[in-house]
Coordinates of C-alpha atoms in Angstrom, one line a residue:
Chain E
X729 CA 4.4 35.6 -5.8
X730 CA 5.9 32.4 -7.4
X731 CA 4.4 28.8 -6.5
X732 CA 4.1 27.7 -3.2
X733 CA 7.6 25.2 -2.4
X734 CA 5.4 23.7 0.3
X735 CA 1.6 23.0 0.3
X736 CA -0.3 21.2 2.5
X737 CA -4.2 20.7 0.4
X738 CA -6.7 19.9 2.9
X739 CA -4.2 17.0 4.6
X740 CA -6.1 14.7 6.9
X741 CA -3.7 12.7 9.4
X742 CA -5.2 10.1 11.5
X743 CA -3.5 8.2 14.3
X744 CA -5.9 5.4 15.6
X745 CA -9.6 7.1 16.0
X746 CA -7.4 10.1 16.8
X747 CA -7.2 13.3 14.0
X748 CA -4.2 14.9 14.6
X749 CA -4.5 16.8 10.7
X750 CA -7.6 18.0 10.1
X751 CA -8.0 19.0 6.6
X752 CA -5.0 21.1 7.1
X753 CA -4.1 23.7 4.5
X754 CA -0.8 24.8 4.4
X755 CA 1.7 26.9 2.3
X756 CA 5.4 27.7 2.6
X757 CA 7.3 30.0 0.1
X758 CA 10.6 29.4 -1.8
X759 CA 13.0 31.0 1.2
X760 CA 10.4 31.6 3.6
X761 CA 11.4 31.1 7.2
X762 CA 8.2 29.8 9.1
X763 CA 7.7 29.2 12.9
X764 CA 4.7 26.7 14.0
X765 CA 4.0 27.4 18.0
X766 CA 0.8 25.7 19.3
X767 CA 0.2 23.2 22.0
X768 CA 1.6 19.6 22.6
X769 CA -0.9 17.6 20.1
X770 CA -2.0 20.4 18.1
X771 CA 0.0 18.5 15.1
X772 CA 3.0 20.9 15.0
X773 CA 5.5 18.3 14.6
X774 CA 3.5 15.6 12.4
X775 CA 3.5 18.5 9.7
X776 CA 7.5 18.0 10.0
X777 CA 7.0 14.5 9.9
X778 CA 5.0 14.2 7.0
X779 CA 7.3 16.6 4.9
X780 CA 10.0 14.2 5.8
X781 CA 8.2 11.4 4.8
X782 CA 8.7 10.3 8.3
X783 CA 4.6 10.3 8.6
X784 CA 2.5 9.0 5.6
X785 CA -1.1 11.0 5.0
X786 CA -4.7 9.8 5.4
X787 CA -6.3 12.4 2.9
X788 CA -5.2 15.5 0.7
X789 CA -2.3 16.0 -1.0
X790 CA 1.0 17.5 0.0
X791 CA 3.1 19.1 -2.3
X792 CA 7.1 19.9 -2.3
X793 CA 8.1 22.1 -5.6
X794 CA 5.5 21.7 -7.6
X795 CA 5.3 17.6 -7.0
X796 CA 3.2 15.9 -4.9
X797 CA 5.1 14.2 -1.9
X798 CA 3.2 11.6 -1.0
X799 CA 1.6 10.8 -4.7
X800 CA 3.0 10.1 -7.9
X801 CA 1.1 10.7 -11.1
X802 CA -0.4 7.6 -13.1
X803 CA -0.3 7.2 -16.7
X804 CA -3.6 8.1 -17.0
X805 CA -3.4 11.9 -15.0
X806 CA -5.0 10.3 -11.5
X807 CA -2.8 10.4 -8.0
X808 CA -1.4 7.1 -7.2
X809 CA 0.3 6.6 -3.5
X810 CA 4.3 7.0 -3.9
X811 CA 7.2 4.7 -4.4
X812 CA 9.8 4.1 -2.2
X813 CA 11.8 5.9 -5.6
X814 CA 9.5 8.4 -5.3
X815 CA 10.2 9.2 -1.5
X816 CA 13.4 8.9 -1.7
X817 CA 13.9 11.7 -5.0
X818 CA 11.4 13.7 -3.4
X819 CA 13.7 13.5 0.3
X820 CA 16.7 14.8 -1.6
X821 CA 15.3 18.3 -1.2
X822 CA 14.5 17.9 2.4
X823 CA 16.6 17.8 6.1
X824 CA 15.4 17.4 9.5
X825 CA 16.9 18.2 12.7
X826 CA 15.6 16.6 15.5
X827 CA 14.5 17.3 18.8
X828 CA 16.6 14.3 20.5
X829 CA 19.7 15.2 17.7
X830 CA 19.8 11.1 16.8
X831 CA 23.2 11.3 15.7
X832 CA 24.7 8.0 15.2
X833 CA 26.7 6.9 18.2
X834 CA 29.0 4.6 17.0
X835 CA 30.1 6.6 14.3
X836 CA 32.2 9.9 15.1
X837 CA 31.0 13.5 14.9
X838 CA 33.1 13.8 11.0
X839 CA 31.6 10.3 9.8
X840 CA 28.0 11.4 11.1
X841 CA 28.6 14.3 8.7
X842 CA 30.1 12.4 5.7
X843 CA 28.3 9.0 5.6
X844 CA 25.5 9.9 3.7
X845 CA 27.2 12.3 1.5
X846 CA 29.2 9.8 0.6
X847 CA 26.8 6.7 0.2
X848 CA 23.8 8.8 -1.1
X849 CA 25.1 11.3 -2.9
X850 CA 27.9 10.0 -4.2
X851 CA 30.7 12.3 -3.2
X852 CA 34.3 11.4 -3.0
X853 CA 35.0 10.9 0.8
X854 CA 37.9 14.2 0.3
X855 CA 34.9 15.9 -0.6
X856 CA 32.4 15.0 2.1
X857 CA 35.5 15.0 4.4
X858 CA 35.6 19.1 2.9
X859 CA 32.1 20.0 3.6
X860 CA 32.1 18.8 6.5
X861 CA 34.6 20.6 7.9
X862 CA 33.0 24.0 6.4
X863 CA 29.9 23.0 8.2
X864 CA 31.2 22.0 11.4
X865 CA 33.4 25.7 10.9
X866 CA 29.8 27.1 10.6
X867 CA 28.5 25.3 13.4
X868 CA 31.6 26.2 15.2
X869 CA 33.2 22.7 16.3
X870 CA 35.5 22.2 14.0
X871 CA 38.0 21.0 17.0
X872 CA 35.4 18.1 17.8
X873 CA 35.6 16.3 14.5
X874 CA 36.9 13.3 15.6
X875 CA 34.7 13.1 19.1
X876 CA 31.6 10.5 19.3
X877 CA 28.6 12.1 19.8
X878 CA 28.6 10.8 23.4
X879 CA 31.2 13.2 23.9
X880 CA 29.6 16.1 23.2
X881 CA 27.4 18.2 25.3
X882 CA 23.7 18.6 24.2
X883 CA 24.3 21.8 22.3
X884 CA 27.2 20.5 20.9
X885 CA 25.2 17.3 19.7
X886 CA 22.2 19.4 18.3
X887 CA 24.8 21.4 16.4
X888 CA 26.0 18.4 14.9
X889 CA 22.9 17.3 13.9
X890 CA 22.6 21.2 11.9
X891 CA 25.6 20.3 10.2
X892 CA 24.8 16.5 9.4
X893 CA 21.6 18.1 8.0
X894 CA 23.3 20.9 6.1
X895 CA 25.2 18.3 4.5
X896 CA 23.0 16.9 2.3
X897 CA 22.5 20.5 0.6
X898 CA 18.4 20.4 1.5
X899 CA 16.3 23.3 -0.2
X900 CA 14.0 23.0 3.1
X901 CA 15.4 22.6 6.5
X902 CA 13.2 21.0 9.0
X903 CA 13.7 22.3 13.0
X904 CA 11.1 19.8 15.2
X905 CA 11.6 21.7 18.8
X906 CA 15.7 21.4 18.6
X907 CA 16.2 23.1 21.9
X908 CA 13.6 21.2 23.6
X909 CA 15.8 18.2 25.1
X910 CA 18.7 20.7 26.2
X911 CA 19.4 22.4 29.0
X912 CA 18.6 26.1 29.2
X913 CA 21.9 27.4 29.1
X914 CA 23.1 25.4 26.5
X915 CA 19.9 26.6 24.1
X916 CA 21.9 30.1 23.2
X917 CA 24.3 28.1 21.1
X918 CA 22.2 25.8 18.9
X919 CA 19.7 29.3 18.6
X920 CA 23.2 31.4 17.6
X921 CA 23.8 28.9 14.4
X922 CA 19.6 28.4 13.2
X923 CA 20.0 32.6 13.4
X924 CA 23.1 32.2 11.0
X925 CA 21.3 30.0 8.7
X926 CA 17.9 32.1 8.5
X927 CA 20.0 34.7 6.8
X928 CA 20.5 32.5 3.9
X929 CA 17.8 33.3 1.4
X930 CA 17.5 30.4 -0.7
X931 CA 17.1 28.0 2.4
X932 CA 13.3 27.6 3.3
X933 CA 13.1 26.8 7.1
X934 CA 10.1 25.3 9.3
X935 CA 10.6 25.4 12.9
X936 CA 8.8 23.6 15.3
X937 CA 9.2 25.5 18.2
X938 CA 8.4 26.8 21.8
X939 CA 11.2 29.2 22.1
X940 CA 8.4 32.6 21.6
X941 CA 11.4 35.2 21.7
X942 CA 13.6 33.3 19.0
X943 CA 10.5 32.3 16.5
X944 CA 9.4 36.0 16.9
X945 CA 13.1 37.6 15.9
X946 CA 14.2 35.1 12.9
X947 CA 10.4 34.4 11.1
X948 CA 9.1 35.5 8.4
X949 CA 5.8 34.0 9.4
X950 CA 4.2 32.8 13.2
X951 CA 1.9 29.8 12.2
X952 CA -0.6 29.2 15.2
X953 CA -1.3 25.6 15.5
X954 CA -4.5 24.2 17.2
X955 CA -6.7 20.7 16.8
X956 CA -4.5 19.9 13.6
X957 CA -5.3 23.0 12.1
X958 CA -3.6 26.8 12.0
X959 CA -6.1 28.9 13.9
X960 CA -4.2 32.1 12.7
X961 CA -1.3 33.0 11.1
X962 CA 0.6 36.1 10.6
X963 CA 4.0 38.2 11.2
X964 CA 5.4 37.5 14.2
X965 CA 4.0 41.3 15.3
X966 CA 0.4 40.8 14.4
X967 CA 0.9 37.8 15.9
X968 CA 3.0 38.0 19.1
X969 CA 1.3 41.5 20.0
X970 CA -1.9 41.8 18.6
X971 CA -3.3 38.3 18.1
X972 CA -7.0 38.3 16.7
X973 CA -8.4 34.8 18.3
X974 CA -9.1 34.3 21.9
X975 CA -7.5 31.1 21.4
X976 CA -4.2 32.1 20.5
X977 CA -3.9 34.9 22.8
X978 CA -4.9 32.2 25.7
X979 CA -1.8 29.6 24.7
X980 CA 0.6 32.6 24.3
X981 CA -0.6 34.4 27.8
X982 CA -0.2 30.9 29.1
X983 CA 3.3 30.3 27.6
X984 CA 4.8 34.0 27.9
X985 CA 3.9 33.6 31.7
X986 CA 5.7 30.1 32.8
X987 CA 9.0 32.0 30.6
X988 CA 8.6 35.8 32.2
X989 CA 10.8 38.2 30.3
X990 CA 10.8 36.3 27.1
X991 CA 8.0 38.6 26.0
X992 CA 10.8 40.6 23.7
Chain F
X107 CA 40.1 -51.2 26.7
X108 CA 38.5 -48.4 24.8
X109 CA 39.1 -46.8 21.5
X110 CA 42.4 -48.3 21.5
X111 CA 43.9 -47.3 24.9
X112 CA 44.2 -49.2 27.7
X113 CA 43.7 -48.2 31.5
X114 CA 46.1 -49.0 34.3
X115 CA 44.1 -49.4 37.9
X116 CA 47.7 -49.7 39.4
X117 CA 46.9 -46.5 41.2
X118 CA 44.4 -43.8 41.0
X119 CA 46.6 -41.0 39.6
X120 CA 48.0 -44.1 37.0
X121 CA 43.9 -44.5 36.2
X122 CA 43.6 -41.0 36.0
X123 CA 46.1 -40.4 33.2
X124 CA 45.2 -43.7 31.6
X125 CA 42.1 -42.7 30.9
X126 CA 42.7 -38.9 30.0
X127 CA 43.2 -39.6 26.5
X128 CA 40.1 -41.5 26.5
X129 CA 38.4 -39.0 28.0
X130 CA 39.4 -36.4 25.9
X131 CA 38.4 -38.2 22.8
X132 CA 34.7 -37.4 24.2
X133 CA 35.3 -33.7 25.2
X134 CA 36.3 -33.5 20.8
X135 CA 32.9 -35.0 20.3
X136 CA 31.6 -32.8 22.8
X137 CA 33.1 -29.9 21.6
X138 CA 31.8 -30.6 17.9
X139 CA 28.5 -31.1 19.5
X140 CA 28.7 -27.6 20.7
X141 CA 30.1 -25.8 17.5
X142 CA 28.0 -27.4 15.2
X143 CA 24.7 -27.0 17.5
X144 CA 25.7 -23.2 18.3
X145 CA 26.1 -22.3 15.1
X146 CA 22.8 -23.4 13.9
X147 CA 21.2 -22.3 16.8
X148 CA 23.1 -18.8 15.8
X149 CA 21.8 -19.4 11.9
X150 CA 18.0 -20.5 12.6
X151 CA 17.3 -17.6 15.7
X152 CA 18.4 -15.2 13.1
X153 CA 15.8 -16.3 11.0
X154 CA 13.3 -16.7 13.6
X155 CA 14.1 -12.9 15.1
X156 CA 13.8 -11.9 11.3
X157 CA 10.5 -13.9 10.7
X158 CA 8.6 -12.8 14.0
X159 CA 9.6 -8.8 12.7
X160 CA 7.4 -9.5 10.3
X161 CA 5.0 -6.9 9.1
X162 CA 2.5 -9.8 8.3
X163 CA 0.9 -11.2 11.2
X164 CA 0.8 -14.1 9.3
X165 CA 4.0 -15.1 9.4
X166 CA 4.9 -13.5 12.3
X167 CA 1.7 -15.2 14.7
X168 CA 2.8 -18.9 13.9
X169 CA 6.6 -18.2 14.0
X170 CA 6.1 -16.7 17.8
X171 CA 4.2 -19.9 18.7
X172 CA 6.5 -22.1 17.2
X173 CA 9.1 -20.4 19.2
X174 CA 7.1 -20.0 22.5
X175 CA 6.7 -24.0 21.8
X176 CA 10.5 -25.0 21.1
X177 CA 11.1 -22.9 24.3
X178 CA 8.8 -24.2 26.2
X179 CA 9.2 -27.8 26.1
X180 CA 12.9 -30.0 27.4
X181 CA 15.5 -31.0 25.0
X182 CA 15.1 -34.3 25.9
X183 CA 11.8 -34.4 24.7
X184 CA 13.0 -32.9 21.1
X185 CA 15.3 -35.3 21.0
X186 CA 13.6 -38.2 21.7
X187 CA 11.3 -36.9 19.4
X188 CA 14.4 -36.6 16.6
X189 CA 15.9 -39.6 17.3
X190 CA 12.6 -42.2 17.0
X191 CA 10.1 -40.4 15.5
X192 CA 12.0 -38.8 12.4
X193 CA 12.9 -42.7 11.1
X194 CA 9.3 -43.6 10.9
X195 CA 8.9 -41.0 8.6
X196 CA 12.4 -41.9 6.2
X197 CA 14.1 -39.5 8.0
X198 CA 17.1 -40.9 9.4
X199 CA 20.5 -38.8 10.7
X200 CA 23.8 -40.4 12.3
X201 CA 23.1 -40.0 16.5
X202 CA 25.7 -36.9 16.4
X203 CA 23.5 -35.0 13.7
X204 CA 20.3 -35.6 15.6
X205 CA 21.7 -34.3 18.8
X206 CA 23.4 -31.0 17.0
X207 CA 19.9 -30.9 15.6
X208 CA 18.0 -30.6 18.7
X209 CA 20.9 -28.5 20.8
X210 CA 20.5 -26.0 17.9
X211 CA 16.8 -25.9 17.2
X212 CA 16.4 -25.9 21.2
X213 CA 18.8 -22.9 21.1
X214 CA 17.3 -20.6 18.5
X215 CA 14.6 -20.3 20.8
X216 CA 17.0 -18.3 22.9
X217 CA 18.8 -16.7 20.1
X218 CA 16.3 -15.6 18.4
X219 CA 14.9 -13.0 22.2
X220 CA 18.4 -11.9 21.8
X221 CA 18.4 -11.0 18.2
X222 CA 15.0 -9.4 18.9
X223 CA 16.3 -7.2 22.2
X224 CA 19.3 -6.8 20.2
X225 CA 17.7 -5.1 17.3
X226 CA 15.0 -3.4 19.1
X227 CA 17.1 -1.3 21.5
X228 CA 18.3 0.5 18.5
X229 CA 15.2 3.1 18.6
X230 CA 13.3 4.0 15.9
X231 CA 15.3 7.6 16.1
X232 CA 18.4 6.1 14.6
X233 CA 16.4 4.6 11.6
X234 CA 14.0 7.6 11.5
X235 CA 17.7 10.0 11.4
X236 CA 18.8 7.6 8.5
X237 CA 15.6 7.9 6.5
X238 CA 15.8 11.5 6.8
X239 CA 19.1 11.2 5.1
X240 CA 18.0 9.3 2.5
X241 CA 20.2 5.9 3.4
X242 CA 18.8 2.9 1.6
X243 CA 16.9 0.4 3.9
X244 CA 20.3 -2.0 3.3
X245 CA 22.6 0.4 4.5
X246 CA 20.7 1.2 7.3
X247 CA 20.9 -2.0 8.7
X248 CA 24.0 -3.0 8.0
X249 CA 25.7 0.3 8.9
X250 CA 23.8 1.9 11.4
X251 CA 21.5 -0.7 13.2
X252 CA 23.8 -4.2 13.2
X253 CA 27.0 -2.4 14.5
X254 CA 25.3 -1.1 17.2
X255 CA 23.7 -4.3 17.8
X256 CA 26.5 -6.5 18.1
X257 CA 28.2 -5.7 21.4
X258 CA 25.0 -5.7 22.7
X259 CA 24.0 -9.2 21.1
X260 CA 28.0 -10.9 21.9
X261 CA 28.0 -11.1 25.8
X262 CA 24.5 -12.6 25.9
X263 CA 25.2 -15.6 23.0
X264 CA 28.6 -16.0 24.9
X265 CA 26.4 -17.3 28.2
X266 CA 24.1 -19.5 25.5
X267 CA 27.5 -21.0 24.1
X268 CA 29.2 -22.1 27.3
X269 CA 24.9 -23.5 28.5
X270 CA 25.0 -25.8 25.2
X271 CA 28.3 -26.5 26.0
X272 CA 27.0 -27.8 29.3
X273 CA 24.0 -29.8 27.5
X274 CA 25.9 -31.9 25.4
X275 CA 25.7 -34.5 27.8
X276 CA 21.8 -34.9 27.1
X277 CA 22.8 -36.5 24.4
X278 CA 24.3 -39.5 25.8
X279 CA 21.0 -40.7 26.1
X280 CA 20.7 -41.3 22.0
X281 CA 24.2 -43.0 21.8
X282 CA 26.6 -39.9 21.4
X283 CA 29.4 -41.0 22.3
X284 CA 30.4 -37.6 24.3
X285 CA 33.0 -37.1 27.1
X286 CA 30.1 -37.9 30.2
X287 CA 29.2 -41.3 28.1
X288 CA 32.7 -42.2 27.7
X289 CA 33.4 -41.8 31.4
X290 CA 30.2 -43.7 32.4
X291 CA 31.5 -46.8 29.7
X292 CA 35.0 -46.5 31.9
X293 CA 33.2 -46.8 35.2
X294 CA 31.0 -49.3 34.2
X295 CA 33.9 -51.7 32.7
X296 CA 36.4 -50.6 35.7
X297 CA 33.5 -50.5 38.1
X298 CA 35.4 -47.0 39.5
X299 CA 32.9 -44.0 38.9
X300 CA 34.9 -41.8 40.8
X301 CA 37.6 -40.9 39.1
X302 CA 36.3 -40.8 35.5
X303 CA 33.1 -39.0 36.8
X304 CA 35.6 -36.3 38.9
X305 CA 37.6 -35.8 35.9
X306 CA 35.0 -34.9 33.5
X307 CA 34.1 -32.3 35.9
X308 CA 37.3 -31.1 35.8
X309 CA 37.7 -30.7 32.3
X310 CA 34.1 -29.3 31.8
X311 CA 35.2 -26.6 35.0
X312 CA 38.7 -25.9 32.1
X313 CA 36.6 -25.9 29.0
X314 CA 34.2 -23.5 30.1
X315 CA 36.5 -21.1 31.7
X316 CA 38.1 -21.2 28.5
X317 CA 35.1 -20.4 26.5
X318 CA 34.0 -17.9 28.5
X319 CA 37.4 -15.9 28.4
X320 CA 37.2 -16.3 24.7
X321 CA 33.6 -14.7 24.7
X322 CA 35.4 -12.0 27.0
X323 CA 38.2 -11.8 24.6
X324 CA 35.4 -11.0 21.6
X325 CA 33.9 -8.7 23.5
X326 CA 36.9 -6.4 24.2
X327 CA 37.8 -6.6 20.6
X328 CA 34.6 -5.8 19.7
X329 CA 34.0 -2.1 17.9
X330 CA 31.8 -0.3 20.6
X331 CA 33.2 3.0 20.3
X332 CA 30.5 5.7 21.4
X333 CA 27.7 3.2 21.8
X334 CA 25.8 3.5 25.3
X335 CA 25.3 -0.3 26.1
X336 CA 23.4 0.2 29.6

């Protein structure tokens, strides 16, 4: 197997007296699509965080292709803490969706899409205005280009934030619980186009999620998360049916039964 | 007589109009007195709001006090304080620059909280979405947080312009020779309060309607598309 794209080497994150990473060792391969369950707390989503450089760390060393994240190397071979240069090189292989979408809202659905194209990575706005219509074809609102997210439905939104993400061209998509904050019916839609895109190879996708049924059919990978560390990990089979730790088998008994029939 | 006109006490709607153009030789001072001290008012509660973000406490800690002070204490006390203590010191400003002076500094105070609200009800999500897309700190402000900001900053400095508006009359007390210290010379050289006195209501009661449907006016034209302002 080739390097590691992500790796999390003994990563301690500490907010206050509280540890939410502790020592947390971590690996993602190139293409790999990765679900973290675990409960509220367990760190789940500060993993996402950090990768996005949304989080700094407290300890260990996170790596993103081969380069540290959070480090750069000094002249003389040691780790020094990054530069905002740094960051921002290392973000360019990186998107997030988020669980509360945070689309702009004065700016409409297309300029969501194309602003940062445009101003980041230097595209001509007839190409940004081009990709974003592929993406919001993928995403399947191409009618609601011109629409301010305020608009749109929650689904709709979350689907915008997919494609505003796409946008960029990221090597590693970032999911932190994006059907969390909608309503159940409108969950199908926004799990319909994250199915689409885990049939890309080349993307490598982490999802934060507690959608059991949906982690279980599109990962490569169940991460179990617990005190800011993976108490197992496995396919989503051993995993899902045949969990070794009492632990894990307690938080999915407990979550299986408040969803009954999501069991797959 | 004053500033060159004469008034007629024939009648009282002849007094009136005599002494309109008088009159309204104050509201221009008056109106000065409120451009020039809204604008710094505008200019140094930027900076305050700015300042009191700090990430260093401090600069932040002293800012807020001085603040908290300017807010807490009357104008009239800052002006006094302008007007006859800054000449001991070397420092001495025409009456009309001393009064701007304390209507603006008295301002920021206010300026700066709505700055602050402004700025602060755009949530860390919208910065945290720009970051993710790799915006530079610049842009971020200026094209995600400040457009956001501004309809929700406009109606509340609209209210602070039409208040200083209101103010300027504080500063007959140092010599400014605004509208509500013209109409008290006419009184005291006619001996008719009355009618001066009613007539600078009257004209405050048109300039402030005025000002206030301009603020309305700026607020409609405002871009707000697709912002939630409640």
């Amino acid at each position: 197997m080739t390097d590691p794209i992500i790796k999390f080497d003994k990563v301690v994150k500490r907010f206050g007296d509280l540890t939410v990473l502790n020592k947390l060792d971590f690996e993602v391969q190139r293409g790999e699509k990765v679900s973290i369950i675990g409960p509220s707390g367990s760190g789940k989503s500060t993993v996402l965080r950090i990768l996005m450089t949304l989080e700094g760390i407290d300890g260990g060393v996170v790596t993103v292709d081969g380069e540290p994240l959070w480090h750069e190397k000094a002249p003389d071979g040691t780790l020094k803490p990054a530069s905002e240069t740094h960051l921002r090189k290392m973000r360019t292989q990186l998107g997030m969706v988020f669980q509360q979408f945070n689309l702009f809202p004065h700016m409409t659905v297309l300029r969501n899409i194309t602003e940062a194209p445009v101003k980041v990575l230097g595209l001509s706005k007839k190409e940004a205005r081009q990709r974003a219509e592929e993406l919001l074809e993928l995403v399947g609102l191409a009618d609601q280009a011109q629409k301010y997210p305020g608009q749109l439905s929650g689904g709709q939104k979350q689907r915008v934030g997919i494609a505003r993400a796409l946008a960029m061209r990221p090597n590693i998509l970032l999911f932190d619980e994006p059907t969390s904050a909608l309503d159940p019916e409108l969950v199908g839609e926004v799990l319909n186009v994250i199915r689409k895109l885990a049939d890309e190879h080349d993307l490598t996708m982490l999802l934060v999620t507690h959608e059991m049924r949906f982690a279980k059919e599109i990962s490569d990978r169940v991460c179990f998360f617990d005190r800011g560390r993976i108490r197992e990990e496995g396919t989503p089979e051993e995993l899902f049916t045949d969990p070794n730790e009492d632990r894990t088998r307690e938080f999915l008994a407990a979550v299986l039964d408040e969803a009954p029939g999501t069991t797959g | 007589m004053l500033f060159g006109f004469e008034w007629d006490l024939s009648s009282p709607l002849a007094f009136a109009l005599s002494i309109l153009p008088i009159l309204l030789t104050g509201l221009l001072v008056t109106l000065q007195a409120t451009v020039v001290g809204f604008a710094l008012a505008l200019v140094l509660g930027l900076v305050w709001a700015v300042l009191k973000a700090a990430p260093s406490r401090i600069i932040s800690w002293p800012v807020s006090v001085v603040i908290e002070f300017i807010r807490d204490t009357p104008l009239l006390v800052q002006l006094f304080f302008l007007y006859y203590v800054l000449p001991e010191y070397g420092i001495v400003l025409p009456a009309f620059m001393t009064g701007a002076l304390a209507l603006g500094i008295q301002y920021s105070a206010y300026t700066a909280e709505v700055y602050r609200a402004g700025l602060q009800a755009i949530g860390a999500d919208q910065r945290e979405a720009a970051r993710a897309l790799n915006l530079s700190s610049a842009r971020t402000f200026t094209h995600i947080i400040v457009p956001q900001a501004i309809p929700r900053i406009v109606p509340a400095m609209g209210n602070y312009l039409v208040s200083i508006m209101k103010d300027v009359p504080v500063l007959s007390v140092v010599t400014v020779l605004e509208m509500l210290n013209v109409a008290k010379i006419v009184g005291d050289r006619t001996f008719d309060y009355l009618i001066p006195l009613s007539l600078v209501g009257a004209l405050y009661l048109i300039t402030t309607l005025v000002a206030s449907a301009g603020v309305r006016l700026v607020d409609t034209w405002l871009p707000k598309e697709g912002i939630p302002l409640k």
